[in-house]
Amino acid sequence: MIKKIYYTLLDLITFGKGIPVVINNFKVRLPARYYKYFPKNYEEENFTFFKEHCKPGMTTLDIGAHFGLFAVFFQKTSNGVVYAFEPTKETLKVLKENIAINKCQDKVHVEEMAVDKEAGSANFFIHQTVGGRGNTLVQNAKLGMTSSSYVVKVTSVDLFVREKGIEVDCIKIDAEGAELGVLKGAAETIKKRKPV
């Protein structure tokens, strides 16, 4: 209860514009209740890799966008367009809020769906922990997956690219065990564009 009051007050004090934080030398604003969520060196290797391969105006697919930290980072670093895929109901609100407070909603497009080898729909399994960390298309009791799930829309990279008529320069995949399916569904795009 005290935390809820604290974060509500922070939201009021900052007029809902988020709290500025620095993660791997990248300045970003995060919603008040999540400003301490990421350590300052969060996934440092991934930030470094993208900085090394970043080109102005890149089109990036952020598959498994979570709260949108990487989506905002990709957009701000390249000044390009990002398609942020996130099927988790609870996470979508934070993702959209994060994109808005970082003023990149014109170039970061939220796609409320999962990505796999082919389009359709699938059961999306929910992790037991609060906040739904590690939700996935892959049911695995060893990873703490429950039988709790809901149906989500699914696309493949190749189908999405064709439908949108876009050329992809970079693909970030964090699909909690479904990465191989994502890659299989991206074969045409990878062969044609050779994205980072």
N, C-alpha and C. Protein backbone atom coordinates (compact mmCIF):
# COMPACT_ATOMS: atom_id res chain seq x y z
N MET A 1 0.81 -1.19 0.00
CA MET A 1 0.00 0.00 0.00
C MET A 1 0.86 1.26 0.00
N ILE A 2 1.93 1.25 0.79
CA ILE A 2 2.82 2.42 0.87
C ILE A 2 3.49 2.65 -0.48
N LYS A 3 3.92 1.55 -1.13
CA LYS A 3 4.56 1.68 -2.45
C LYS A 3 3.59 2.30 -3.46
N LYS A 4 2.35 1.86 -3.43
CA LYS A 4 1.35 2.37 -4.36
C LYS A 4 1.16 3.88 -4.17
N ILE A 5 1.10 4.30 -2.92
CA ILE A 5 0.96 5.73 -2.62
C ILE A 5 2.19 6.49 -3.09
N TYR A 6 3.37 5.93 -2.82
CA TYR A 6 4.64 6.55 -3.23
C TYR A 6 4.68 6.76 -4.75
N TYR A 7 4.35 5.72 -5.52
CA TYR A 7 4.40 5.82 -6.97
C TYR A 7 3.31 6.74 -7.52
N THR A 8 2.16 6.77 -6.86
CA THR A 8 1.10 7.69 -7.27
C THR A 8 1.56 9.13 -7.07
N LEU A 9 2.20 9.39 -5.93
CA LEU A 9 2.75 10.74 -5.68
C LEU A 9 3.83 11.11 -6.69
N LEU A 10 4.70 10.15 -7.01
CA LEU A 10 5.74 10.41 -8.02
C LEU A 10 5.11 10.76 -9.36
N ASP A 11 4.05 10.04 -9.72
CA ASP A 11 3.35 10.34 -10.97
C ASP A 11 2.79 11.76 -10.95
N LEU A 12 2.22 12.15 -9.83
CA LEU A 12 1.66 13.50 -9.70
C LEU A 12 2.75 14.57 -9.77
N ILE A 13 3.83 14.35 -9.05
CA ILE A 13 4.94 15.32 -9.00
C ILE A 13 5.57 15.50 -10.38
N THR A 14 5.67 14.41 -11.14
CA THR A 14 6.30 14.47 -12.47
C THR A 14 5.28 14.69 -13.58
N PHE A 15 4.03 14.96 -13.20
CA PHE A 15 2.95 15.17 -14.16
C PHE A 15 2.81 13.99 -15.13
N GLY A 16 3.11 12.79 -14.66
CA GLY A 16 2.99 11.59 -15.48
C GLY A 16 4.01 11.48 -16.59
N LYS A 17 5.10 12.26 -16.49
CA LYS A 17 6.11 12.28 -17.55
C LYS A 17 7.27 11.32 -17.29
N GLY A 18 7.16 10.50 -16.25
CA GLY A 18 8.19 9.51 -15.98
C GLY A 18 9.37 10.08 -15.22
N ILE A 19 10.24 9.17 -14.81
CA ILE A 19 11.44 9.52 -14.06
C ILE A 19 12.65 9.30 -14.98
N PRO A 20 13.53 10.30 -15.11
CA PRO A 20 14.72 10.10 -15.94
C PRO A 20 15.71 9.15 -15.27
N VAL A 21 16.19 8.18 -16.05
CA VAL A 21 17.22 7.25 -15.58
C VAL A 21 18.26 7.10 -16.69
N VAL A 22 19.43 6.59 -16.31
CA VAL A 22 20.49 6.31 -17.28
C VAL A 22 20.82 4.83 -17.20
N ILE A 23 20.67 4.15 -18.34
CA ILE A 23 20.98 2.72 -18.42
C ILE A 23 22.00 2.55 -19.54
N ASN A 24 23.19 2.08 -19.18
CA ASN A 24 24.27 1.91 -20.16
C ASN A 24 24.51 3.21 -20.96
N ASN A 25 24.59 4.32 -20.24
CA ASN A 25 24.84 5.64 -20.82
C ASN A 25 23.70 6.11 -21.74
N PHE A 26 22.56 5.46 -21.68
CA PHE A 26 21.40 5.87 -22.46
C PHE A 26 20.38 6.52 -21.53
N LYS A 27 20.04 7.77 -21.82
CA LYS A 27 19.08 8.50 -21.00
C LYS A 27 17.67 8.19 -21.49
N VAL A 28 16.85 7.74 -20.56
CA VAL A 28 15.48 7.35 -20.88
C VAL A 28 14.59 7.73 -19.70
N ARG A 29 13.32 7.94 -19.97
CA ARG A 29 12.36 8.17 -18.89
C ARG A 29 11.55 6.88 -18.72
N LEU A 30 11.30 6.51 -17.49
CA LEU A 30 10.51 5.31 -17.21
C LEU A 30 9.31 5.70 -16.34
N PRO A 31 8.19 4.99 -16.50
CA PRO A 31 7.05 5.25 -15.64
C PRO A 31 7.49 5.17 -14.17
N ALA A 32 6.91 6.03 -13.33
CA ALA A 32 7.35 6.15 -11.94
C ALA A 32 7.46 4.80 -11.22
N ARG A 33 6.48 3.94 -11.40
CA ARG A 33 6.51 2.68 -10.65
C ARG A 33 7.55 1.69 -11.17
N TYR A 34 8.20 2.00 -12.29
CA TYR A 34 9.21 1.09 -12.85
C TYR A 34 10.59 1.73 -13.00
N TYR A 35 10.79 2.91 -12.43
CA TYR A 35 12.06 3.59 -12.67
C TYR A 35 13.25 2.87 -12.04
N LYS A 36 13.00 1.98 -11.09
CA LYS A 36 14.09 1.21 -10.47
C LYS A 36 14.13 -0.23 -11.00
N TYR A 37 13.33 -0.53 -12.00
CA TYR A 37 13.18 -1.90 -12.48
C TYR A 37 14.46 -2.44 -13.13
N PHE A 38 15.12 -1.61 -13.94
CA PHE A 38 16.30 -2.04 -14.67
C PHE A 38 17.58 -1.56 -13.99
N PRO A 39 18.57 -2.46 -13.79
CA PRO A 39 19.85 -1.98 -13.26
C PRO A 39 20.55 -1.09 -14.29
N LYS A 40 21.46 -0.27 -13.82
CA LYS A 40 22.14 0.70 -14.70
C LYS A 40 22.95 0.04 -15.82
N ASN A 41 23.34 -1.22 -15.63
CA ASN A 41 24.11 -1.94 -16.67
C ASN A 41 23.27 -3.05 -17.30
N TYR A 42 21.96 -2.89 -17.33
CA TYR A 42 21.04 -3.91 -17.84
C TYR A 42 21.39 -4.30 -19.27
N GLU A 43 21.62 -5.59 -19.49
CA GLU A 43 21.95 -6.15 -20.80
C GLU A 43 22.96 -5.29 -21.56
N GLU A 44 24.02 -4.98 -20.88
CA GLU A 44 25.06 -4.09 -21.42
C GLU A 44 25.59 -4.55 -22.78
N GLU A 45 25.78 -5.86 -22.93
CA GLU A 45 26.31 -6.39 -24.20
C GLU A 45 25.35 -6.09 -25.36
N ASN A 46 24.05 -6.20 -25.11
CA ASN A 46 23.08 -5.94 -26.17
C ASN A 46 23.03 -4.46 -26.54
N PHE A 47 23.13 -3.58 -25.56
CA PHE A 47 23.18 -2.15 -25.84
C PHE A 47 24.42 -1.83 -26.68
N THR A 48 25.57 -2.38 -26.28
CA THR A 48 26.83 -2.15 -27.00
C THR A 48 26.74 -2.66 -28.42
N PHE A 49 26.20 -3.88 -28.59
CA PHE A 49 26.07 -4.47 -29.92
C PHE A 49 25.24 -3.58 -30.84
N PHE A 50 24.10 -3.11 -30.34
CA PHE A 50 23.26 -2.29 -31.19
C PHE A 50 23.93 -0.97 -31.53
N LYS A 51 24.59 -0.35 -30.55
CA LYS A 51 25.28 0.92 -30.83
C LYS A 51 26.30 0.73 -31.94
N GLU A 52 26.99 -0.39 -31.94
CA GLU A 52 28.02 -0.68 -32.95
C GLU A 52 27.40 -0.89 -34.34
N HIS A 53 26.18 -1.40 -34.40
CA HIS A 53 25.54 -1.72 -35.68
C HIS A 53 24.45 -0.74 -36.09
N CYS A 54 24.26 0.28 -35.29
CA CYS A 54 23.19 1.23 -35.56
C CYS A 54 23.50 2.10 -36.77
N LYS A 55 22.48 2.27 -37.62
CA LYS A 55 22.60 3.16 -38.78
C LYS A 55 21.39 4.10 -38.74
N PRO A 56 21.57 5.34 -39.16
CA PRO A 56 20.45 6.28 -39.16
C PRO A 56 19.28 5.76 -39.98
N GLY A 57 18.08 5.92 -39.43
CA GLY A 57 16.87 5.56 -40.15
C GLY A 57 16.56 4.08 -40.22
N MET A 58 17.21 3.26 -39.40
CA MET A 58 16.96 1.82 -39.42
C MET A 58 15.50 1.48 -39.10
N THR A 59 15.02 0.40 -39.71
CA THR A 59 13.73 -0.18 -39.33
C THR A 59 14.04 -1.42 -38.50
N THR A 60 13.53 -1.44 -37.28
CA THR A 60 13.83 -2.51 -36.34
C THR A 60 12.57 -3.23 -35.89
N LEU A 61 12.66 -4.55 -35.79
CA LEU A 61 11.59 -5.35 -35.19
C LEU A 61 12.05 -5.71 -33.78
N ASP A 62 11.30 -5.29 -32.79
CA ASP A 62 11.59 -5.63 -31.39
C ASP A 62 10.59 -6.69 -30.96
N ILE A 63 11.01 -7.94 -31.06
CA ILE A 63 10.12 -9.07 -30.80
C ILE A 63 10.27 -9.49 -29.34
N GLY A 64 9.21 -9.30 -28.57
CA GLY A 64 9.26 -9.47 -27.13
C GLY A 64 9.68 -8.14 -26.51
N ALA A 65 8.92 -7.10 -26.77
CA ALA A 65 9.31 -5.73 -26.40
C ALA A 65 9.21 -5.44 -24.91
N HIS A 66 8.44 -6.23 -24.18
CA HIS A 66 8.29 -6.07 -22.74
C HIS A 66 7.84 -4.64 -22.43
N PHE A 67 8.58 -3.91 -21.58
CA PHE A 67 8.20 -2.54 -21.21
C PHE A 67 8.64 -1.50 -22.23
N GLY A 68 9.36 -1.92 -23.27
CA GLY A 68 9.73 -0.99 -24.33
C GLY A 68 11.08 -0.31 -24.16
N LEU A 69 11.89 -0.77 -23.23
CA LEU A 69 13.21 -0.15 -23.04
C LEU A 69 14.01 -0.20 -24.33
N PHE A 70 14.09 -1.39 -24.95
CA PHE A 70 14.86 -1.49 -26.19
C PHE A 70 14.16 -0.79 -27.35
N ALA A 71 12.85 -0.83 -27.40
CA ALA A 71 12.14 -0.15 -28.48
C ALA A 71 12.47 1.34 -28.47
N VAL A 72 12.43 1.95 -27.29
CA VAL A 72 12.77 3.37 -27.17
C VAL A 72 14.25 3.59 -27.51
N PHE A 73 15.10 2.71 -27.02
CA PHE A 73 16.55 2.82 -27.30
C PHE A 73 16.81 2.72 -28.80
N PHE A 74 16.21 1.73 -29.47
CA PHE A 74 16.41 1.58 -30.92
C PHE A 74 15.97 2.84 -31.66
N GLN A 75 14.79 3.35 -31.30
CA GLN A 75 14.25 4.51 -32.01
C GLN A 75 15.11 5.75 -31.77
N LYS A 76 15.47 6.00 -30.52
CA LYS A 76 16.24 7.21 -30.20
C LYS A 76 17.67 7.14 -30.76
N THR A 77 18.24 5.95 -30.77
CA THR A 77 19.63 5.79 -31.24
C THR A 77 19.71 5.91 -32.76
N SER A 78 18.74 5.35 -33.48
CA SER A 78 18.79 5.34 -34.95
C SER A 78 17.92 6.42 -35.59
N ASN A 79 17.00 6.99 -34.79
CA ASN A 79 15.97 7.89 -35.33
C ASN A 79 15.17 7.18 -36.43
N GLY A 80 15.03 5.88 -36.27
CA GLY A 80 14.31 5.08 -37.26
C GLY A 80 12.96 4.65 -36.74
N VAL A 81 12.36 3.68 -37.43
CA VAL A 81 11.05 3.16 -37.09
C VAL A 81 11.22 1.81 -36.39
N VAL A 82 10.42 1.59 -35.34
CA VAL A 82 10.46 0.35 -34.58
C VAL A 82 9.06 -0.25 -34.52
N TYR A 83 8.98 -1.56 -34.77
CA TYR A 83 7.74 -2.30 -34.57
C TYR A 83 7.96 -3.15 -33.33
N ALA A 84 7.23 -2.83 -32.25
CA ALA A 84 7.42 -3.47 -30.95
C ALA A 84 6.32 -4.51 -30.73
N PHE A 85 6.67 -5.78 -30.76
CA PHE A 85 5.72 -6.88 -30.60
C PHE A 85 5.64 -7.30 -29.14
N GLU A 86 4.44 -7.29 -28.58
CA GLU A 86 4.25 -7.72 -27.19
C GLU A 86 2.84 -8.26 -27.01
N PRO A 87 2.71 -9.56 -26.70
CA PRO A 87 1.38 -10.15 -26.52
C PRO A 87 0.88 -10.15 -25.07
N THR A 88 1.73 -9.83 -24.10
CA THR A 88 1.34 -9.92 -22.69
C THR A 88 0.41 -8.77 -22.31
N LYS A 89 -0.81 -9.12 -21.94
CA LYS A 89 -1.84 -8.11 -21.63
C LYS A 89 -1.37 -7.11 -20.57
N GLU A 90 -0.79 -7.60 -19.49
CA GLU A 90 -0.38 -6.74 -18.38
C GLU A 90 0.77 -5.82 -18.76
N THR A 91 1.58 -6.24 -19.68
CA THR A 91 2.77 -5.48 -20.06
C THR A 91 2.46 -4.40 -21.10
N LEU A 92 1.44 -4.61 -21.90
CA LEU A 92 1.12 -3.67 -22.99
C LEU A 92 0.88 -2.25 -22.50
N LYS A 93 0.20 -2.11 -21.37
CA LYS A 93 -0.08 -0.77 -20.83
C LYS A 93 1.22 -0.04 -20.51
N VAL A 94 2.16 -0.73 -19.88
CA VAL A 94 3.45 -0.13 -19.52
C VAL A 94 4.25 0.19 -20.79
N LEU A 95 4.23 -0.72 -21.76
CA LEU A 95 4.92 -0.51 -23.03
C LEU A 95 4.42 0.78 -23.70
N LYS A 96 3.12 0.91 -23.80
CA LYS A 96 2.54 2.10 -24.44
C LYS A 96 2.85 3.37 -23.66
N GLU A 97 2.78 3.28 -22.34
CA GLU A 97 3.10 4.44 -21.49
C GLU A 97 4.56 4.86 -21.67
N ASN A 98 5.44 3.87 -21.70
CA ASN A 98 6.87 4.15 -21.85
C ASN A 98 7.17 4.82 -23.19
N ILE A 99 6.55 4.35 -24.23
CA ILE A 99 6.74 4.94 -25.56
C ILE A 99 6.22 6.38 -25.57
N ALA A 100 5.08 6.62 -24.92
CA ALA A 100 4.50 7.97 -24.89
C ALA A 100 5.36 8.94 -24.09
N ILE A 101 5.82 8.53 -22.90
CA ILE A 101 6.60 9.47 -22.08
C ILE A 101 7.97 9.77 -22.68
N ASN A 102 8.43 8.90 -23.60
CA ASN A 102 9.69 9.16 -24.29
C ASN A 102 9.47 9.82 -25.65
N LYS A 103 8.22 10.17 -25.91
CA LYS A 103 7.84 10.93 -27.11
C LYS A 103 8.32 10.30 -28.40
N CYS A 104 8.09 9.00 -28.53
CA CYS A 104 8.46 8.34 -29.78
C CYS A 104 7.31 7.51 -30.33
N GLN A 105 6.08 7.85 -29.94
CA GLN A 105 4.92 7.09 -30.40
C GLN A 105 4.67 7.22 -31.89
N ASP A 106 5.23 8.26 -32.53
CA ASP A 106 5.07 8.38 -33.99
C ASP A 106 5.95 7.40 -34.75
N LYS A 107 7.01 6.92 -34.10
CA LYS A 107 7.95 6.03 -34.79
C LYS A 107 8.07 4.65 -34.16
N VAL A 108 7.43 4.44 -33.02
CA VAL A 108 7.41 3.11 -32.40
C VAL A 108 5.97 2.62 -32.46
N HIS A 109 5.76 1.58 -33.24
CA HIS A 109 4.42 1.02 -33.44
C HIS A 109 4.25 -0.24 -32.60
N VAL A 110 3.29 -0.22 -31.70
CA VAL A 110 3.04 -1.38 -30.84
C VAL A 110 2.18 -2.38 -31.59
N GLU A 111 2.67 -3.60 -31.65
CA GLU A 111 1.97 -4.70 -32.31
C GLU A 111 1.55 -5.68 -31.22
N GLU A 112 0.26 -5.74 -30.94
CA GLU A 112 -0.26 -6.56 -29.84
C GLU A 112 -0.42 -8.01 -30.30
N MET A 113 0.71 -8.67 -30.49
CA MET A 113 0.69 -10.06 -30.95
C MET A 113 2.04 -10.72 -30.69
N ALA A 114 2.03 -12.04 -30.78
CA ALA A 114 3.27 -12.81 -30.66
C ALA A 114 3.83 -13.05 -32.06
N VAL A 115 5.07 -13.49 -32.11
CA VAL A 115 5.72 -13.81 -33.38
C VAL A 115 6.24 -15.24 -33.28
N ASP A 116 5.99 -16.02 -34.35
CA ASP A 116 6.44 -17.41 -34.39
C ASP A 116 6.70 -17.78 -35.85
N LYS A 117 6.79 -19.08 -36.13
CA LYS A 117 7.13 -19.50 -37.50
C LYS A 117 6.00 -19.29 -38.50
N GLU A 118 4.74 -19.28 -38.01
CA GLU A 118 3.63 -19.04 -38.93
C GLU A 118 2.53 -18.26 -38.22
N ALA A 119 1.70 -17.63 -39.01
CA ALA A 119 0.62 -16.79 -38.47
C ALA A 119 -0.56 -17.62 -38.02
N GLY A 120 -1.38 -17.02 -37.17
CA GLY A 120 -2.60 -17.67 -36.68
C GLY A 120 -2.88 -17.20 -35.28
N SER A 121 -3.16 -18.15 -34.41
CA SER A 121 -3.35 -17.86 -32.99
C SER A 121 -2.73 -19.00 -32.20
N ALA A 122 -2.42 -18.71 -30.93
CA ALA A 122 -1.77 -19.73 -30.10
C ALA A 122 -2.04 -19.46 -28.64
N ASN A 123 -1.89 -20.50 -27.82
CA ASN A 123 -1.96 -20.32 -26.38
C ASN A 123 -0.70 -19.61 -25.92
N PHE A 124 -0.89 -18.62 -25.07
CA PHE A 124 0.22 -17.86 -24.51
C PHE A 124 0.25 -18.16 -23.02
N PHE A 125 1.32 -18.81 -22.57
CA PHE A 125 1.40 -19.31 -21.20
C PHE A 125 1.94 -18.25 -20.25
N ILE A 126 1.37 -18.22 -19.07
CA ILE A 126 1.66 -17.17 -18.09
C ILE A 126 2.58 -17.70 -17.01
N HIS A 127 3.62 -16.94 -16.72
CA HIS A 127 4.57 -17.29 -15.67
C HIS A 127 3.93 -17.06 -14.31
N GLN A 128 4.32 -17.85 -13.35
CA GLN A 128 3.72 -17.80 -12.01
C GLN A 128 4.04 -16.52 -11.25
N THR A 129 5.13 -15.84 -11.55
CA THR A 129 5.54 -14.69 -10.76
C THR A 129 4.68 -13.47 -11.06
N VAL A 130 4.62 -12.59 -10.10
CA VAL A 130 3.90 -11.33 -10.28
C VAL A 130 4.58 -10.52 -11.37
N GLY A 131 3.81 -9.92 -12.23
CA GLY A 131 4.39 -9.14 -13.32
C GLY A 131 4.54 -9.95 -14.59
N GLY A 132 4.32 -11.26 -14.51
CA GLY A 132 4.32 -12.09 -15.71
C GLY A 132 5.65 -12.17 -16.42
N ARG A 133 6.74 -12.19 -15.69
CA ARG A 133 8.05 -12.26 -16.34
C ARG A 133 8.23 -13.62 -16.99
N GLY A 134 8.65 -13.64 -18.23
CA GLY A 134 8.93 -14.89 -18.91
C GLY A 134 7.73 -15.53 -19.55
N ASN A 135 6.66 -14.79 -19.80
CA ASN A 135 5.51 -15.35 -20.49
C ASN A 135 5.94 -15.80 -21.87
N THR A 136 5.31 -16.87 -22.39
CA THR A 136 5.84 -17.49 -23.59
C THR A 136 4.80 -18.30 -24.36
N LEU A 137 5.11 -18.58 -25.61
CA LEU A 137 4.31 -19.49 -26.42
C LEU A 137 4.63 -20.94 -26.10
N VAL A 138 5.73 -21.16 -25.37
CA VAL A 138 6.22 -22.51 -25.08
C VAL A 138 5.88 -22.89 -23.65
N GLN A 139 5.05 -23.93 -23.48
CA GLN A 139 4.71 -24.39 -22.13
C GLN A 139 5.85 -25.25 -21.61
N ASN A 140 6.39 -24.89 -20.43
CA ASN A 140 7.50 -25.63 -19.86
C ASN A 140 7.43 -25.54 -18.34
N ALA A 141 7.06 -26.64 -17.69
CA ALA A 141 6.90 -26.66 -16.24
C ALA A 141 8.21 -26.34 -15.52
N LYS A 142 9.34 -26.72 -16.10
CA LYS A 142 10.64 -26.45 -15.48
C LYS A 142 10.92 -24.95 -15.36
N LEU A 143 10.35 -24.16 -16.25
CA LEU A 143 10.55 -22.72 -16.23
C LEU A 143 9.50 -22.02 -15.36
N GLY A 144 8.66 -22.79 -14.68
CA GLY A 144 7.64 -22.20 -13.83
C GLY A 144 6.38 -21.82 -14.57
N MET A 145 6.19 -22.36 -15.78
CA MET A 145 4.97 -22.06 -16.52
C MET A 145 3.80 -22.77 -15.87
N THR A 146 2.70 -22.10 -15.79
CA THR A 146 1.49 -22.69 -15.24
C THR A 146 0.63 -23.18 -16.40
N SER A 147 -0.49 -23.78 -16.06
CA SER A 147 -1.42 -24.18 -17.11
C SER A 147 -2.28 -22.99 -17.53
N SER A 148 -2.11 -21.87 -16.84
CA SER A 148 -2.86 -20.66 -17.16
C SER A 148 -2.35 -20.08 -18.48
N SER A 149 -3.29 -19.81 -19.36
CA SER A 149 -2.92 -19.25 -20.66
C SER A 149 -4.10 -18.51 -21.25
N TYR A 150 -3.85 -17.76 -22.28
CA TYR A 150 -4.92 -17.15 -23.06
C TYR A 150 -4.47 -17.15 -24.51
N VAL A 151 -5.42 -17.03 -25.40
CA VAL A 151 -5.12 -17.10 -26.83
C VAL A 151 -4.69 -15.72 -27.32
N VAL A 152 -3.60 -15.72 -28.09
CA VAL A 152 -3.09 -14.48 -28.67
C VAL A 152 -2.97 -14.62 -30.18
N LYS A 153 -3.01 -13.50 -30.85
CA LYS A 153 -2.78 -13.45 -32.29
C LYS A 153 -1.28 -13.66 -32.52
N VAL A 154 -0.95 -14.37 -33.59
CA VAL A 154 0.45 -14.66 -33.92
C VAL A 154 0.69 -14.30 -35.38
N THR A 155 1.85 -13.72 -35.63
CA THR A 155 2.29 -13.47 -37.00
C THR A 155 3.69 -14.05 -37.17
N SER A 156 4.18 -14.06 -38.38
CA SER A 156 5.58 -14.41 -38.63
C SER A 156 6.26 -13.16 -39.15
N VAL A 157 7.56 -13.11 -39.03
CA VAL A 157 8.31 -11.95 -39.53
C VAL A 157 8.06 -11.78 -41.03
N ASP A 158 8.18 -12.87 -41.78
CA ASP A 158 8.04 -12.77 -43.23
C ASP A 158 6.66 -12.26 -43.63
N LEU A 159 5.61 -12.77 -43.00
CA LEU A 159 4.26 -12.30 -43.31
C LEU A 159 4.10 -10.83 -42.93
N PHE A 160 4.55 -10.45 -41.75
CA PHE A 160 4.43 -9.07 -41.29
C PHE A 160 5.15 -8.11 -42.24
N VAL A 161 6.35 -8.47 -42.64
CA VAL A 161 7.15 -7.64 -43.55
C VAL A 161 6.42 -7.47 -44.88
N ARG A 162 5.87 -8.57 -45.40
CA ARG A 162 5.11 -8.48 -46.66
C ARG A 162 3.87 -7.61 -46.51
N GLU A 163 3.11 -7.83 -45.44
CA GLU A 163 1.88 -7.07 -45.23
C GLU A 163 2.14 -5.58 -45.06
N LYS A 164 3.20 -5.23 -44.36
CA LYS A 164 3.53 -3.82 -44.12
C LYS A 164 4.30 -3.19 -45.27
N GLY A 165 4.89 -4.03 -46.12
CA GLY A 165 5.70 -3.51 -47.22
C GLY A 165 6.93 -2.79 -46.73
N ILE A 166 7.59 -3.36 -45.73
CA ILE A 166 8.76 -2.72 -45.13
C ILE A 166 10.03 -3.52 -45.40
N GLU A 167 11.15 -2.86 -45.24
CA GLU A 167 12.45 -3.52 -45.30
C GLU A 167 13.07 -3.43 -43.91
N VAL A 168 13.45 -4.56 -43.37
CA VAL A 168 13.93 -4.64 -41.99
C VAL A 168 15.45 -4.63 -41.96
N ASP A 169 15.99 -3.77 -41.10
CA ASP A 169 17.44 -3.64 -40.95
C ASP A 169 17.96 -4.34 -39.70
N CYS A 170 17.10 -4.54 -38.71
CA CYS A 170 17.53 -5.12 -37.43
C CYS A 170 16.37 -5.88 -36.81
N ILE A 171 16.68 -7.03 -36.21
CA ILE A 171 15.67 -7.81 -35.49
C ILE A 171 16.23 -8.16 -34.12
N LYS A 172 15.50 -7.76 -33.07
CA LYS A 172 15.84 -8.15 -31.70
C LYS A 172 14.79 -9.16 -31.26
N ILE A 173 15.24 -10.33 -30.78
CA ILE A 173 14.31 -11.40 -30.40
C ILE A 173 14.52 -11.76 -28.93
N ASP A 174 13.47 -11.63 -28.14
CA ASP A 174 13.45 -12.09 -26.76
C ASP A 174 12.10 -12.76 -26.56
N ALA A 175 11.97 -13.98 -27.08
CA ALA A 175 10.69 -14.66 -27.15
C ALA A 175 10.56 -15.81 -26.15
N GLU A 176 11.39 -15.80 -25.11
CA GLU A 176 11.26 -16.75 -24.00
C GLU A 176 11.10 -18.20 -24.45
N GLY A 177 12.01 -18.66 -25.29
CA GLY A 177 12.00 -20.06 -25.72
C GLY A 177 11.42 -20.31 -27.09
N ALA A 178 10.79 -19.29 -27.68
CA ALA A 178 10.18 -19.45 -29.01
C ALA A 178 11.08 -18.86 -30.11
N GLU A 179 12.34 -18.57 -29.78
CA GLU A 179 13.24 -17.91 -30.73
C GLU A 179 13.44 -18.70 -32.03
N LEU A 180 13.55 -20.03 -31.94
CA LEU A 180 13.75 -20.83 -33.15
C LEU A 180 12.56 -20.68 -34.10
N GLY A 181 11.35 -20.70 -33.57
CA GLY A 181 10.17 -20.49 -34.39
C GLY A 181 10.18 -19.12 -35.06
N VAL A 182 10.60 -18.11 -34.30
CA VAL A 182 10.69 -16.75 -34.86
C VAL A 182 11.66 -16.73 -36.03
N LEU A 183 12.82 -17.36 -35.85
CA LEU A 183 13.83 -17.39 -36.92
C LEU A 183 13.34 -18.16 -38.15
N LYS A 184 12.65 -19.27 -37.93
CA LYS A 184 12.11 -20.03 -39.06
C LYS A 184 11.10 -19.20 -39.84
N GLY A 185 10.31 -18.40 -39.13
CA GLY A 185 9.33 -17.55 -39.77
C GLY A 185 9.91 -16.28 -40.37
N ALA A 186 11.23 -16.12 -40.22
CA ALA A 186 11.92 -14.94 -40.75
C ALA A 186 12.90 -15.31 -41.86
N ALA A 187 12.87 -16.56 -42.31
CA ALA A 187 13.87 -17.05 -43.27
C ALA A 187 13.97 -16.21 -44.53
N GLU A 188 12.83 -15.85 -45.08
CA GLU A 188 12.80 -15.06 -46.31
C GLU A 188 13.39 -13.66 -46.08
N THR A 189 13.01 -13.02 -44.99
CA THR A 189 13.52 -11.70 -44.64
C THR A 189 15.01 -11.71 -44.39
N ILE A 190 15.46 -12.72 -43.67
CA ILE A 190 16.89 -12.84 -43.37
C ILE A 190 17.69 -13.05 -44.64
N LYS A 191 17.20 -13.93 -45.50
CA LYS A 191 17.90 -14.21 -46.76
C LYS A 191 17.96 -12.97 -47.66
N LYS A 192 16.85 -12.25 -47.73
CA LYS A 192 16.77 -11.09 -48.63
C LYS A 192 17.50 -9.87 -48.07
N ARG A 193 17.29 -9.54 -46.79
CA ARG A 193 17.79 -8.29 -46.22
C ARG A 193 19.06 -8.42 -45.37
N LYS A 194 19.32 -9.63 -44.86
CA LYS A 194 20.44 -9.86 -43.95
C LYS A 194 20.45 -8.81 -42.81
N PRO A 195 19.33 -8.74 -42.05
CA PRO A 195 19.26 -7.75 -40.97
C PRO A 195 20.21 -8.09 -39.82
N VAL A 196 20.59 -7.07 -39.09
CA VAL A 196 21.41 -7.26 -37.89
C VAL A 196 20.57 -8.04 -36.91
